[in-house]
mmCIF file of C-alpha atoms and ligand atoms in Angstrom:
data_model
loop_
_atom_site.group_PDB
_atom_site.id
_atom_site.type_symbol
_atom_site.label_atom_id
_atom_site.label_comp_id
_atom_site.label_asym_id
_atom_site.label_seq_id
_atom_site.Cartn_x
_atom_site.Cartn_y
_atom_site.Cartn_z
ATOM 1 C CA MET A 10 0.114 0.041 -0.083
ATOM 2 C CA ASN A 11 3.050 2.238 -0.534
ATOM 3 C CA ARG A 12 1.639 2.867 -4.057
ATOM 4 C CA TYR A 13 -1.376 5.056 -4.997
ATOM 5 C CA PRO A 14 -4.433 3.025 -5.945
ATOM 6 C CA ASP A 15 -5.567 2.647 -9.788
ATOM 7 C CA PRO A 16 -6.997 6.101 -10.326
ATOM 8 C CA SER A 17 -9.505 4.926 -12.851
ATOM 9 C CA GLY A 18 -10.846 2.064 -10.475
ATOM 10 C CA SER A 19 -11.050 0.069 -13.569
ATOM 11 C CA GLU A 20 -11.367 -3.426 -11.708
ATOM 12 C CA LEU A 21 -14.340 -2.324 -9.529
ATOM 13 C CA LYS A 22 -15.897 -0.569 -12.544
ATOM 14 C CA SER A 23 -15.673 -3.684 -14.725
ATOM 15 C CA ALA A 24 -17.480 -5.768 -12.046
ATOM 16 C CA ILE A 25 -20.095 -3.117 -11.732
ATOM 17 C CA ALA A 26 -20.558 -2.997 -15.554
ATOM 18 C CA GLU A 27 -20.803 -6.664 -15.803
ATOM 19 C CA LEU A 28 -23.388 -6.936 -13.180
ATOM 20 C CA HIS A 29 -25.524 -4.381 -14.699
ATOM 21 C CA GLY A 30 -25.016 -4.915 -18.428
ATOM 22 C CA VAL A 31 -23.579 -1.679 -19.104
ATOM 23 C CA GLY A 32 -20.221 -0.284 -20.252
ATOM 24 C CA VAL A 33 -17.325 0.602 -17.853
ATOM 25 C CA GLU A 34 -17.705 4.246 -19.208
ATOM 26 C CA ASN A 35 -21.049 4.295 -17.832
ATOM 27 C CA VAL A 36 -19.896 4.014 -14.294
ATOM 28 C CA ALA A 37 -18.486 6.322 -11.739
ATOM 29 C CA LEU A 38 -17.308 5.368 -8.251
ATOM 30 C CA GLY A 39 -17.782 7.154 -4.991
ATOM 31 C CA ASN A 40 -17.009 6.964 -1.268
ATOM 32 C CA GLY A 41 -20.645 5.706 -0.577
ATOM 33 C CA SER A 42 -23.416 6.723 -2.575
ATOM 34 C CA ASN A 43 -23.758 9.850 -0.364
ATOM 35 C CA GLU A 44 -20.565 11.122 -1.930
ATOM 36 C CA ILE A 45 -21.987 10.425 -5.378
ATOM 37 C CA ILE A 46 -24.965 12.500 -4.507
ATOM 38 C CA ARG A 47 -22.739 15.427 -3.367
ATOM 39 C CA HIS A 48 -20.787 15.250 -6.528
ATOM 40 C CA LEU A 49 -23.868 15.210 -8.668
ATOM 41 C CA THR A 50 -25.071 18.378 -6.858
ATOM 42 C CA LEU A 51 -21.479 19.937 -7.184
ATOM 43 C CA ALA A 52 -21.597 19.174 -10.903
ATOM 44 C CA TYR A 53 -25.234 20.071 -11.762
ATOM 45 C CA GLY A 54 -26.251 22.414 -8.946
ATOM 46 C CA GLY A 55 -24.853 25.772 -7.812
ATOM 47 C CA GLU A 56 -26.088 29.210 -7.043
ATOM 48 C CA GLY A 57 -29.322 30.164 -8.815
ATOM 49 C CA ARG A 58 -29.994 26.454 -9.685
ATOM 50 C CA ALA A 59 -33.088 24.623 -8.351
ATOM 51 C CA ALA A 60 -32.869 21.094 -6.672
ATOM 52 C CA LEU A 61 -36.156 19.348 -6.241
ATOM 53 C CA MET A 62 -37.078 16.559 -3.704
ATOM 54 C CA PHE A 63 -40.075 14.484 -3.146
ATOM 55 C CA PRO A 64 -40.451 14.361 0.643
ATOM 56 C CA PRO A 65 -41.021 12.361 2.857
ATOM 57 C CA SER A 66 -37.707 10.909 1.722
ATOM 58 C CA TYR A 67 -34.021 10.752 2.299
ATOM 59 C CA GLN A 68 -32.537 13.858 3.947
ATOM 60 C CA VAL A 69 -29.055 13.878 2.400
ATOM 61 C CA TYR A 70 -30.495 15.235 -0.969
ATOM 62 C CA SER A 71 -31.326 18.590 0.509
ATOM 63 C CA VAL A 72 -28.150 18.725 2.657
ATOM 64 C CA ALA A 73 -26.033 18.184 -0.436
ATOM 65 C CA ALA A 74 -28.057 20.532 -2.536
ATOM 66 C CA LYS A 75 -27.809 23.422 -0.055
ATOM 67 C CA VAL A 76 -24.118 22.774 0.366
ATOM 68 C CA ALA A 77 -23.804 23.267 -3.501
ATOM 69 C CA GLY A 78 -25.812 26.517 -3.137
ATOM 70 C CA CYS A 79 -28.971 25.300 -4.861
ATOM 71 C CA ASP A 80 -32.510 26.590 -4.205
ATOM 72 C CA ILE A 81 -34.563 23.763 -2.495
ATOM 73 C CA ILE A 82 -38.014 22.852 -3.927
ATOM 74 C CA GLU A 83 -40.296 20.226 -2.382
ATOM 75 C CA VAL A 84 -43.060 18.421 -3.967
ATOM 76 C CA LEU A 85 -44.846 16.194 -1.424
ATOM 77 C CA ARG A 86 -45.545 12.514 -2.357
ATOM 78 C CA ASP A 87 -49.136 11.569 -2.540
ATOM 79 C CA GLU A 88 -51.046 9.900 0.350
ATOM 80 C CA THR A 89 -49.652 6.513 -0.605
ATOM 81 C CA PHE A 90 -46.226 7.990 -0.707
ATOM 82 C CA SER A 91 -45.983 7.384 -4.430
ATOM 83 C CA ILE A 92 -45.384 9.868 -7.213
ATOM 84 C CA GLY A 93 -48.295 10.234 -9.671
ATOM 85 C CA PRO A 94 -49.063 12.390 -12.564
ATOM 86 C CA ALA A 95 -50.264 15.287 -10.300
ATOM 87 C CA GLU A 96 -46.805 15.293 -8.471
ATOM 88 C CA ILE A 97 -44.857 15.026 -11.736
ATOM 89 C CA ASP A 98 -46.868 18.021 -13.079
ATOM 90 C CA ARG A 99 -46.236 20.001 -9.935
ATOM 91 C CA ALA A 100 -42.386 19.168 -10.362
ATOM 92 C CA LYS A 101 -42.235 20.113 -13.950
ATOM 93 C CA ALA A 102 -43.782 23.545 -13.285
ATOM 94 C CA HIS A 103 -40.709 24.245 -10.942
ATOM 95 C CA GLU A 104 -38.306 23.380 -13.853
ATOM 96 C CA PRO A 105 -35.615 21.972 -11.600
ATOM 97 C CA ASP A 106 -32.090 21.637 -12.750
ATOM 98 C CA ILE A 107 -31.761 18.508 -10.689
ATOM 99 C CA ALA A 108 -34.292 16.208 -9.002
ATOM 100 C CA PHE A 109 -33.967 13.470 -6.658
ATOM 101 C CA VAL A 110 -36.054 10.248 -6.642
ATOM 102 C CA CYS A 111 -35.594 7.672 -4.019
ATOM 103 C CA ASP A 112 -36.743 4.229 -5.159
ATOM 104 C CA PRO A 113 -37.597 2.331 -3.050
ATOM 105 C CA ASN A 114 -38.225 5.215 -0.836
ATOM 106 C CA ASN A 115 -36.432 5.707 2.537
ATOM 107 C CA PRO A 116 -38.211 5.698 5.106
ATOM 108 C CA THR A 117 -41.518 4.425 3.643
ATOM 109 C CA GLY A 118 -40.293 1.642 1.444
ATOM 110 C CA THR A 119 -42.558 2.611 -1.421
ATOM 111 C CA ALA A 120 -41.445 1.377 -4.676
ATOM 112 C CA LEU A 121 -42.220 3.381 -7.943
ATOM 113 C CA GLY A 122 -40.853 1.144 -10.527
ATOM 114 C CA SER A 123 -39.211 2.040 -13.897
ATOM 115 C CA ILE A 124 -42.355 3.058 -15.620
ATOM 116 C CA VAL A 125 -42.970 5.964 -13.176
ATOM 117 C CA VAL A 126 -39.231 6.852 -13.230
ATOM 118 C CA GLY A 127 -39.428 7.075 -16.919
ATOM 119 C CA GLN A 128 -42.372 9.325 -16.757
ATOM 120 C CA ILE A 129 -40.521 11.600 -14.330
ATOM 121 C CA ALA A 130 -37.460 11.569 -16.631
ATOM 122 C CA ASP A 131 -39.693 12.317 -19.692
ATOM 123 C CA GLN A 132 -41.356 15.240 -18.103
ATOM 124 C CA LEU A 133 -38.433 17.046 -16.456
ATOM 125 C CA GLU A 134 -35.865 18.596 -18.524
ATOM 126 C CA GLY A 135 -33.155 18.637 -15.882
ATOM 127 C CA LEU A 136 -31.087 15.821 -14.434
ATOM 128 C CA VAL A 137 -33.113 13.168 -12.670
ATOM 129 C CA VAL A 138 -31.191 11.151 -10.048
ATOM 130 C CA VAL A 139 -32.838 7.820 -8.992
ATOM 131 C CA ASP A 140 -31.405 6.540 -5.633
ATOM 132 C CA GLU A 141 -31.624 2.860 -5.826
ATOM 133 C CA ALA A 142 -30.083 2.289 -2.321
ATOM 134 C CA TYR A 143 -32.445 -0.514 -1.590
ATOM 135 C CA ALA A 144 -33.088 -1.943 -5.074
ATOM 136 C CA GLU A 145 -31.707 -5.192 -4.244
ATOM 137 C CA PHE A 146 -34.732 -5.853 -1.972
ATOM 138 C CA SER A 147 -37.184 -4.760 -4.639
ATOM 139 C CA GLU A 148 -38.691 -6.131 -7.823
ATOM 140 C CA GLY A 149 -37.083 -3.697 -10.135
ATOM 141 C CA SER A 150 -34.617 -1.227 -11.169
ATOM 142 C CA SER A 151 -34.504 1.743 -13.529
ATOM 143 C CA VAL A 152 -30.995 0.576 -14.951
ATOM 144 C CA GLY A 153 -32.838 -1.052 -18.004
ATOM 145 C CA ILE A 154 -34.362 2.334 -19.131
ATOM 146 C CA LEU A 155 -31.147 4.366 -18.899
ATOM 147 C CA SER A 156 -30.588 4.266 -22.669
ATOM 148 C CA GLU A 157 -33.988 5.746 -23.401
ATOM 149 C CA HIS A 158 -33.362 8.797 -20.989
ATOM 150 C CA SER A 159 -30.366 11.088 -21.407
ATOM 151 C CA ASN A 160 -31.054 12.889 -18.171
ATOM 152 C CA LEU A 161 -31.146 9.891 -16.002
ATOM 153 C CA ALA A 162 -28.580 9.002 -13.271
ATOM 154 C CA ILE A 163 -28.885 5.983 -11.008
ATOM 155 C CA VAL A 164 -27.113 5.705 -7.803
ATOM 156 C CA ARG A 165 -26.397 2.431 -5.944
ATOM 157 C CA THR A 166 -24.505 1.484 -2.838
ATOM 158 C CA LEU A 167 -22.767 -1.428 -1.180
ATOM 159 C CA SER A 168 -23.856 -0.230 2.216
ATOM 160 C CA LYS A 169 -27.320 -1.928 2.336
ATOM 161 C CA ALA A 170 -27.851 -5.290 0.617
ATOM 162 C CA TYR A 171 -24.172 -6.088 0.566
ATOM 163 C CA GLY A 172 -23.814 -5.308 4.346
ATOM 164 C CA LEU A 173 -20.657 -3.294 3.630
ATOM 165 C CA ALA A 174 -21.510 0.134 4.903
ATOM 166 C CA GLY A 175 -18.022 0.452 6.502
ATOM 167 C CA LEU A 176 -16.152 0.159 3.271
ATOM 168 C CA ARG A 177 -17.881 3.381 1.911
ATOM 169 C CA VAL A 178 -18.427 2.303 -1.656
ATOM 170 C CA GLY A 179 -21.329 3.535 -3.984
ATOM 171 C CA TYR A 180 -21.615 4.101 -7.580
ATOM 172 C CA LEU A 181 -23.338 5.881 -10.450
ATOM 173 C CA ILE A 182 -24.595 4.383 -13.585
ATOM 174 C CA SER A 183 -25.460 6.724 -16.351
ATOM 175 C CA SER A 184 -24.487 8.204 -19.705
ATOM 176 C CA THR A 185 -20.831 8.813 -20.441
ATOM 177 C CA GLU A 186 -21.594 12.552 -20.325
ATOM 178 C CA ILE A 187 -23.038 12.455 -16.810
ATOM 179 C CA VAL A 188 -20.203 9.996 -15.600
ATOM 180 C CA ARG A 189 -17.685 12.437 -16.965
ATOM 181 C CA ALA A 190 -19.307 15.414 -15.126
ATOM 182 C CA VAL A 191 -19.171 13.624 -11.893
ATOM 183 C CA GLU A 192 -15.630 12.619 -12.401
ATOM 184 C CA SER A 193 -14.606 16.126 -13.206
ATOM 185 C CA VAL A 194 -15.483 17.209 -9.670
ATOM 186 C CA GLN A 195 -13.709 14.268 -7.890
ATOM 187 C CA LEU A 196 -10.261 14.227 -6.378
ATOM 188 C CA PRO A 197 -7.685 12.037 -7.996
ATOM 189 C CA TYR A 198 -7.197 8.664 -6.006
ATOM 190 C CA HIS A 199 -10.329 9.404 -4.061
ATOM 191 C CA LEU A 200 -11.249 5.716 -3.718
ATOM 192 C CA ASN A 201 -8.776 3.625 -1.671
ATOM 193 C CA MET A 202 -7.444 0.211 -2.932
ATOM 194 C CA VAL A 203 -8.612 -1.693 0.162
ATOM 195 C CA SER A 204 -12.429 -0.723 -0.362
ATOM 196 C CA MET A 205 -12.012 -1.221 -4.137
ATOM 197 C CA ALA A 206 -10.472 -4.805 -3.691
ATOM 198 C CA ALA A 207 -13.065 -5.712 -1.144
ATOM 199 C CA SER A 208 -16.040 -4.466 -3.032
ATOM 200 C CA THR A 209 -14.920 -6.174 -6.266
ATOM 201 C CA ALA A 210 -14.810 -9.465 -4.592
ATOM 202 C CA ALA A 211 -18.264 -8.854 -2.898
ATOM 203 C CA LEU A 212 -19.771 -7.953 -6.463
ATOM 204 C CA LYS A 213 -18.418 -11.075 -7.770
ATOM 205 C CA SER A 214 -20.139 -13.107 -5.129
ATOM 206 C CA GLN A 215 -23.654 -12.710 -6.339
ATOM 207 C CA SER A 216 -24.998 -16.277 -5.574
ATOM 208 C CA GLU A 217 -24.188 -15.816 -1.847
ATOM 209 C CA TYR A 218 -25.862 -12.524 -1.682
ATOM 210 C CA ALA A 219 -28.831 -13.769 -3.686
ATOM 211 C CA GLU A 220 -29.403 -16.325 -0.908
ATOM 212 C CA ILE A 221 -29.251 -13.715 1.887
ATOM 213 C CA ILE A 222 -31.335 -11.268 0.126
ATOM 214 C CA GLY A 223 -34.044 -13.979 -0.482
ATOM 215 C CA ASN A 224 -33.994 -14.926 3.082
ATOM 216 C CA LEU A 225 -34.488 -11.483 4.118
ATOM 217 C CA ILE A 226 -37.392 -10.960 1.824
ATOM 218 C CA ASP A 227 -39.101 -14.070 3.146
ATOM 219 C CA GLU A 228 -38.618 -12.658 6.587
ATOM 220 C CA ARG A 229 -39.997 -9.351 5.623
ATOM 221 C CA SER A 230 -43.150 -11.009 4.643
ATOM 222 C CA ARG A 231 -43.367 -12.648 8.175
ATOM 223 C CA VAL A 232 -42.668 -9.388 9.935
ATOM 224 C CA ILE A 233 -45.403 -7.550 7.735
ATOM 225 C CA GLU A 234 -47.883 -10.414 8.501
ATOM 226 C CA SER A 235 -47.195 -10.353 12.306
ATOM 227 C CA LEU A 236 -47.662 -6.562 12.321
ATOM 228 C CA ASP A 237 -50.806 -6.613 10.346
ATOM 229 C CA LYS A 238 -52.249 -9.079 12.846
ATOM 230 C CA ILE A 239 -51.759 -6.640 15.726
ATOM 231 C CA SER A 240 -54.929 -4.484 16.146
ATOM 232 C CA GLY A 241 -54.615 -0.964 15.520
ATOM 233 C CA ILE A 242 -51.444 -1.306 13.364
ATOM 234 C CA SER A 243 -51.248 -0.848 9.529
ATOM 235 C CA THR A 244 -48.138 -1.357 7.460
ATOM 236 C CA ILE A 245 -47.096 0.772 4.512
ATOM 237 C CA PRO A 246 -46.339 -1.538 1.538
ATOM 238 C CA THR A 247 -42.569 -1.799 1.199
ATOM 239 C CA GLN A 248 -39.997 -3.281 -1.142
ATOM 240 C CA SER A 249 -37.084 -2.440 1.209
ATOM 241 C CA ASN A 250 -35.355 -4.077 4.049
ATOM 242 C CA PHE A 251 -37.458 -2.104 6.510
ATOM 243 C CA VAL A 252 -41.160 -1.589 7.194
ATOM 244 C CA MET A 253 -42.911 1.523 8.212
ATOM 245 C CA PHE A 254 -45.981 0.981 10.435
ATOM 246 C CA ARG A 255 -48.688 3.243 11.761
ATOM 247 C CA MET A 256 -50.270 2.940 15.214
ATOM 248 C CA ASN A 257 -52.769 4.615 17.385
ATOM 249 C CA GLN A 258 -50.034 5.615 19.829
ATOM 250 C CA ASP A 259 -47.518 8.336 19.861
ATOM 251 C CA ALA A 260 -44.382 6.986 18.133
ATOM 252 C CA GLY A 261 -42.003 8.519 20.491
ATOM 253 C CA ASP A 262 -43.662 6.983 23.510
ATOM 254 C CA VAL A 263 -43.738 3.483 21.864
ATOM 255 C CA TYR A 264 -40.082 3.924 20.839
ATOM 256 C CA ARG A 265 -38.928 4.734 24.257
ATOM 257 C CA GLU A 266 -40.912 1.643 25.662
ATOM 258 C CA LEU A 267 -39.489 -0.660 23.014
ATOM 259 C CA LEU A 268 -35.916 0.572 24.220
ATOM 260 C CA LYS A 269 -36.521 -0.700 27.532
ATOM 261 C CA HIS A 270 -37.085 -4.127 25.918
ATOM 262 C CA GLU A 271 -33.764 -3.756 24.063
ATOM 263 C CA VAL A 272 -35.474 -3.307 20.696
ATOM 264 C CA LEU A 273 -34.262 -0.183 18.649
ATOM 265 C CA VAL A 274 -36.485 1.049 15.920
ATOM 266 C CA ARG A 275 -36.411 4.505 14.129
ATOM 267 C CA PRO A 276 -38.843 7.242 15.002
ATOM 268 C CA TYR A 277 -39.276 10.525 12.946
ATOM 269 C CA PRO A 278 -39.818 13.178 15.584
ATOM 270 C CA ASP A 279 -39.245 16.101 13.125
ATOM 271 C CA GLU A 280 -41.764 14.687 10.488
ATOM 272 C CA PRO A 281 -45.646 15.430 11.524
ATOM 273 C CA LEU A 282 -46.708 12.833 8.924
ATOM 274 C CA PHE A 283 -44.980 10.172 11.024
ATOM 275 C CA SER A 284 -46.005 11.195 14.508
ATOM 276 C CA LYS A 285 -47.578 7.862 14.901
ATOM 277 C CA CYS A 286 -45.277 5.717 12.704
ATOM 278 C CA LEU A 287 -42.153 3.750 13.426
ATOM 279 C CA ARG A 288 -39.766 2.277 10.886
ATOM 280 C CA VAL A 289 -38.401 -1.198 11.802
ATOM 281 C CA THR A 290 -35.493 -2.888 9.927
ATOM 282 C CA VAL A 291 -35.912 -6.453 9.096
ATOM 283 C CA GLY A 292 -33.463 -8.600 11.209
ATOM 284 C CA THR A 293 -32.591 -12.117 11.864
ATOM 285 C CA PRO A 294 -35.718 -14.403 12.766
ATOM 286 C CA PRO A 295 -34.869 -14.240 16.602
ATOM 287 C CA GLU A 296 -34.611 -10.361 16.417
ATOM 288 C CA ASN A 297 -37.841 -10.136 14.557
ATOM 289 C CA LYS A 298 -39.566 -12.332 16.957
ATOM 290 C CA ALA A 299 -38.217 -10.400 19.838
ATOM 291 C CA PHE A 300 -39.311 -7.076 18.125
ATOM 292 C CA ILE A 301 -42.993 -8.220 17.708
ATOM 293 C CA GLY A 302 -43.115 -9.720 21.221
ATOM 294 C CA ALA A 303 -41.887 -6.600 22.774
ATOM 295 C CA LEU A 304 -44.239 -4.300 20.592
ATOM 296 C CA GLU A 305 -47.310 -6.458 21.638
ATOM 297 C CA LYS A 306 -46.350 -6.054 25.237
ATOM 298 C CA VAL A 307 -45.646 -2.387 25.074
ATOM 299 C CA LEU A 308 -48.871 -1.570 23.136
ATOM 300 C CA ALA A 309 -50.957 -3.681 25.418
ATOM 301 C CA ALA A 310 -49.749 -1.483 28.399
ATOM 302 C CA PHE A 311 -51.013 1.583 26.796
HETATM 303 C C1 PLP B 426 -28.350 4.347 3.264
HETATM 304 C C2 PLP B 426 -28.617 5.106 2.046
HETATM 305 C C3 PLP B 426 -27.824 5.565 1.105
HETATM 306 C C4 PLP B 426 -26.370 5.036 1.290
HETATM 307 O O1 PLP B 426 -25.360 5.909 1.675
HETATM 308 P P1 PLP B 426 -23.923 5.373 1.490
HETATM 309 O O2 PLP B 426 -23.198 6.689 1.504
HETATM 310 O O3 PLP B 426 -23.818 4.572 0.295
HETATM 311 O O4 PLP B 426 -23.578 4.448 2.628
HETATM 312 C C5 PLP B 426 -28.234 6.323 0.092
HETATM 313 N N1 PLP B 426 -29.453 6.564 0.024
HETATM 314 C C6 PLP B 426 -30.487 6.203 0.749
HETATM 315 C C7 PLP B 426 -31.813 6.398 0.539
HETATM 316 C C8 PLP B 426 -30.088 5.532 1.876
HETATM 317 O O5 PLP B 426 -30.990 5.068 2.772
#
């Protein structure tokens, strides 16, 4: 390691390109997908430019856009946390330079699919960034429609399905022009050789990951089924590795009581829409059982 790493990251890029059936020239690398998001806002945002988000969604988009000096525009998702023709029309009226679409959405788990993503890319003239951090847990991806939309950029990560958040590796799949724009704002040698070697090996172990992800999806069905059986609880349809559910109780109260049972879930105290909602990540079968057991006890005590 007394040598600089390969500045082009060609081995890792080849593994990504092969996995997604694209060219190496369609791939850019990042220290996690958050860095790709920042680099996209640096390349396409700036003073006097508008960045659009569809909340409730991932917070990093507006943080990155603000750092880049963009004006922030928000178009709320519909009541099912999806994006329909009305939301697309509203977004179009703002003529954003860059728009962020999280699919499946964090924190609701809602999946849009490539048909809706294609409609968004058709209607908006600016760059459309599709954050597919959880796509491995879902039924689809918009990688297949990239060639039909010159303004589409897809962002992926090894932090979720691959369980490699500590390596800090994410990537962009897009046109050569957008890839070049992102690489133009990156520092030379910004990805280290250890992370690149480890993530290349991980990406080449698809069959191992397919089994882990398959098991998680089965377990997700069991968690949803158990939650739906508890009276007063409804779940939001999810294609992610977490489930957002709504209760009659205050989410903060339930969150604190669950902590006493050593169960950690995610409340959203700053989002009024989620004052009675919690997000639970699907865990191992014993963890999920412990969660459901604790939740039943906690809710029975209210
Ligand atoms: C976790 C997450 C990321 C991943 O960030 P990394 O920087 O790749 O670890 C990106 N987008 C969303 C929506 C996430 O939930």
